[in-house]
CSV table of C-alpha atoms in Angstrom, one decimal:
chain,number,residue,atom,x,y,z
M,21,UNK,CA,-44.0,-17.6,-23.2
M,22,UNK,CA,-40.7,-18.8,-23.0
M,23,UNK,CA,-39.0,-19.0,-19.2
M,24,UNK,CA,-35.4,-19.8,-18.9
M,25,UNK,CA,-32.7,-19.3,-16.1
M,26,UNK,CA,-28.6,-19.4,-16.0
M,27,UNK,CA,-26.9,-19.5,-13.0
M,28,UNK,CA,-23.1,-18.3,-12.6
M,29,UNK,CA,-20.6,-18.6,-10.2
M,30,UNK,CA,-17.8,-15.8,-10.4
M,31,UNK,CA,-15.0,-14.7,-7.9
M,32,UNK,CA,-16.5,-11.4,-7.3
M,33,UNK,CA,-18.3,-10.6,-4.3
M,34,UNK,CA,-21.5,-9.8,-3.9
M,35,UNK,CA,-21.5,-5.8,-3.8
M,36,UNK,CA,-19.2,-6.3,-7.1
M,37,UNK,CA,-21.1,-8.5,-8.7
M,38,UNK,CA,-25.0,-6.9,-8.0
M,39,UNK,CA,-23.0,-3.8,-9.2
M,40,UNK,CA,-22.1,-4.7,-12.6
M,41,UNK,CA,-25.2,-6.7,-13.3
M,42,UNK,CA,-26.9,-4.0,-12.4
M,43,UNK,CA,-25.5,-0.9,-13.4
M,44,UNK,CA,-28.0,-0.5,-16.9
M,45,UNK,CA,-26.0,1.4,-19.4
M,46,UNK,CA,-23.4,-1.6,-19.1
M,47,UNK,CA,-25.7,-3.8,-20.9
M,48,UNK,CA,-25.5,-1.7,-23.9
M,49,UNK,CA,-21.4,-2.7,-23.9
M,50,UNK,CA,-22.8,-6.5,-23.2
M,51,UNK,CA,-25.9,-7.2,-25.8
M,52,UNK,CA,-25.0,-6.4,-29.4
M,53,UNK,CA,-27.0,-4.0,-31.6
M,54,UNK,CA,-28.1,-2.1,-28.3
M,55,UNK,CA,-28.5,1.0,-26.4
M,56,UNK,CA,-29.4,1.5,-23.1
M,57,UNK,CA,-30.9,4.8,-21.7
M,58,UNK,CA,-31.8,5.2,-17.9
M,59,UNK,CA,-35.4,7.4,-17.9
M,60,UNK,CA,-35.3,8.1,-14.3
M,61,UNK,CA,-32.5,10.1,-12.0
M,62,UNK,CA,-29.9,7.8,-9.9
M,63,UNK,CA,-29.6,6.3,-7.6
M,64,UNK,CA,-31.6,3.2,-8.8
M,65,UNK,CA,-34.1,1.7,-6.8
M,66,UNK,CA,-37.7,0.2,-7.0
M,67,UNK,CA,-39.5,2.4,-10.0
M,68,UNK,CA,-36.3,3.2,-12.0
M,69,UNK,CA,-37.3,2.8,-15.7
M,70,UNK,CA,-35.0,2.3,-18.3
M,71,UNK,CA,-35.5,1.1,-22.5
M,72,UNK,CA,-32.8,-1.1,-24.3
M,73,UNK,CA,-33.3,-0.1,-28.2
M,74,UNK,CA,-31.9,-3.1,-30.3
M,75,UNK,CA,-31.7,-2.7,-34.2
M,76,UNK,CA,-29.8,-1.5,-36.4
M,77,UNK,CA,-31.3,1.7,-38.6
M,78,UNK,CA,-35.8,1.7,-38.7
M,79,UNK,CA,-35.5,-1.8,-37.3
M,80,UNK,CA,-35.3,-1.7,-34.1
M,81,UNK,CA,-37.3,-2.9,-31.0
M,82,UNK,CA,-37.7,-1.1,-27.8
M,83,UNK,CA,-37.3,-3.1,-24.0
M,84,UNK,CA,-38.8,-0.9,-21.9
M,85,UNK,CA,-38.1,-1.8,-18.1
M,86,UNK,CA,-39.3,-0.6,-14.9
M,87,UNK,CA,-37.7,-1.8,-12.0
M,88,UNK,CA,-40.5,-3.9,-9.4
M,89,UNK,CA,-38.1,-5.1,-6.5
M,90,UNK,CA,-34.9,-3.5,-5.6
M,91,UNK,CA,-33.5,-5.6,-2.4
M,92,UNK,CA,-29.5,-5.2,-3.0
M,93,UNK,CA,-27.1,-8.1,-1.2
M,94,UNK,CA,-26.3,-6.8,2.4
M,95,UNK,CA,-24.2,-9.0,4.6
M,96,UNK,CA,-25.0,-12.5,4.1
M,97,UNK,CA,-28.0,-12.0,3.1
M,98,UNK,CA,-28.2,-12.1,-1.6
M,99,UNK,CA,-29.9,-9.8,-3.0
M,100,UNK,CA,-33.0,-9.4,-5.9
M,101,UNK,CA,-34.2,-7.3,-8.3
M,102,UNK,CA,-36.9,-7.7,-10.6
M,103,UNK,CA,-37.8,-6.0,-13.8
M,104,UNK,CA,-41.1,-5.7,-15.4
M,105,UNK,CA,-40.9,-5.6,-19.1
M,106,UNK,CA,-43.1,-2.4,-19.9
M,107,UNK,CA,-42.8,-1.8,-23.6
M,108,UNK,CA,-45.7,-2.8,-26.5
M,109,UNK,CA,-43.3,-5.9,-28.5
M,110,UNK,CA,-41.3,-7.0,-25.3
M,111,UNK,CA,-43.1,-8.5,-22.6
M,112,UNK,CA,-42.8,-10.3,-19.7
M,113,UNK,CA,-39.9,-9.9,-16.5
M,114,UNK,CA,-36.6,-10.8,-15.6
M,115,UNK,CA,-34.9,-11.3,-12.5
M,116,UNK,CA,-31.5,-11.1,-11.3
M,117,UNK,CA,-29.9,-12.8,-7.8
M,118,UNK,CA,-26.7,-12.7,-6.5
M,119,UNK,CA,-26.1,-14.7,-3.6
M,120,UNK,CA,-22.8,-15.5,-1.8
M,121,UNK,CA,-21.4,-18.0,-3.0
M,122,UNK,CA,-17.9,-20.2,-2.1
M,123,UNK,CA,-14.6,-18.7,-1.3
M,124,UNK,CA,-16.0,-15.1,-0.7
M,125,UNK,CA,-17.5,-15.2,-4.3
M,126,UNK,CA,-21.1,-14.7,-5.8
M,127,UNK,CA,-23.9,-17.0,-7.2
M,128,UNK,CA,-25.8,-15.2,-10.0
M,129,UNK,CA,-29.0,-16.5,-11.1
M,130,UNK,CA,-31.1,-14.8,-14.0
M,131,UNK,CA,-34.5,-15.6,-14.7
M,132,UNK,CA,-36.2,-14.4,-17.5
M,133,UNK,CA,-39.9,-14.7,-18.9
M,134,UNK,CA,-40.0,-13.8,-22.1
M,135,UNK,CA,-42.4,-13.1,-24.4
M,136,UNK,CA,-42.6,-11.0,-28.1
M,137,UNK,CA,-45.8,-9.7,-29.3
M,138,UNK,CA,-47.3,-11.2,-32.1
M,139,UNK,CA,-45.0,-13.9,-32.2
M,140,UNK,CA,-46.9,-17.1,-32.0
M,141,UNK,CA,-45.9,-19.6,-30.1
M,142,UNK,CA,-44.5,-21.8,-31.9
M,143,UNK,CA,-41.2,-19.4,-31.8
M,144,UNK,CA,-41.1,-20.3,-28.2
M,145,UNK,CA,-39.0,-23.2,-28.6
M,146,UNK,CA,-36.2,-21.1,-30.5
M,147,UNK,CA,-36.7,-17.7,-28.6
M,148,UNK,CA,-35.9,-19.6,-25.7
M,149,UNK,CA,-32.8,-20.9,-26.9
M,150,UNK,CA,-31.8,-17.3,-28.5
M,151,UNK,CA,-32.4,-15.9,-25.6
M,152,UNK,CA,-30.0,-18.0,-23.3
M,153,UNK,CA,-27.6,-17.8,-25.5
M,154,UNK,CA,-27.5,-14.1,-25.9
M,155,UNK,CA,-28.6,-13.8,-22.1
M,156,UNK,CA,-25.8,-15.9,-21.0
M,157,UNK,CA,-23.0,-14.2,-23.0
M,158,UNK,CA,-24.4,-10.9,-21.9
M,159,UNK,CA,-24.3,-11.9,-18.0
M,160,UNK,CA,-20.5,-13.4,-18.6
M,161,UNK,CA,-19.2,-10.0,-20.1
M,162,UNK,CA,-21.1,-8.1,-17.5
M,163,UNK,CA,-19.4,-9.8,-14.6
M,164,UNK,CA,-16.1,-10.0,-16.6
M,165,UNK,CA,-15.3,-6.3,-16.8
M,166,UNK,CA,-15.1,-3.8,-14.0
């Protein structure tokens, strides 16, 4: 099971940045090929559950998430969430912090253990690396737009 983490450091404070990282539906706009539908009412919190469908026509691949820790930033202290990946081909978690950072700005780390059913493992090597890379442009586009 692959584990890999980014870190970012953006000009946005905290609030801003826990915001757009995690406001769901805006990964859809971030993560080609996908769609993002919240199952549970707002506000989010601990036990929201939401699937990202990625594909293109029958072949596509659900991401079913439920959130497992919902602590957003407050003051100076960062904040966490974690997401436990529900779904039958997509397994594993994620987790996204965003921690002051200099000159009134944010530190974002995401952390992501990934795993794909029925994949062996000797895919780990190059999910891992697909998966930064498509993690890492996702988490830049997030925090780029309002």
């Amino acid at each position: 099971m692959p584990l890999f983490s980014l870190t970012r450091t953006v000009p946005l404070p905290p609030d801003e940045a826990w915001r757009r990282l995690t406001e769901w539906p805006r990964h859809a706009d971030a993560v080609p090929l996908t769609r993002v539908r919240v199952l549970t009412p707002p506000p989010h919190h601990t036990g929201t559950r939401f699937v990202a469908r990625s594909g293109l026509g029958p072949f596509t691949v659900d991401d079913v998430m439920e959130v497992t820790l919902w602590r957003p930033p407050a003051g100076d202290a960062g904040g966490m969430c974690r997401l436990e990946k529900r779904g039958r081909v997509v397994l594993g978690w994620a987790e996204i912090e965003v921690r002051p950072g200099p000159g009134g700005g944010s530190r974002v780390v995401w952390r992501e253990d990934l795993r794909v059913a029925f994949l062996p493992r000797f895919f780990d090597g190059a999910l891992e690396r697909a998966s930064h890379l498509l993690f890492g442009r996702a988490a830049d586009r997030l925090l780029a737009r309002p």
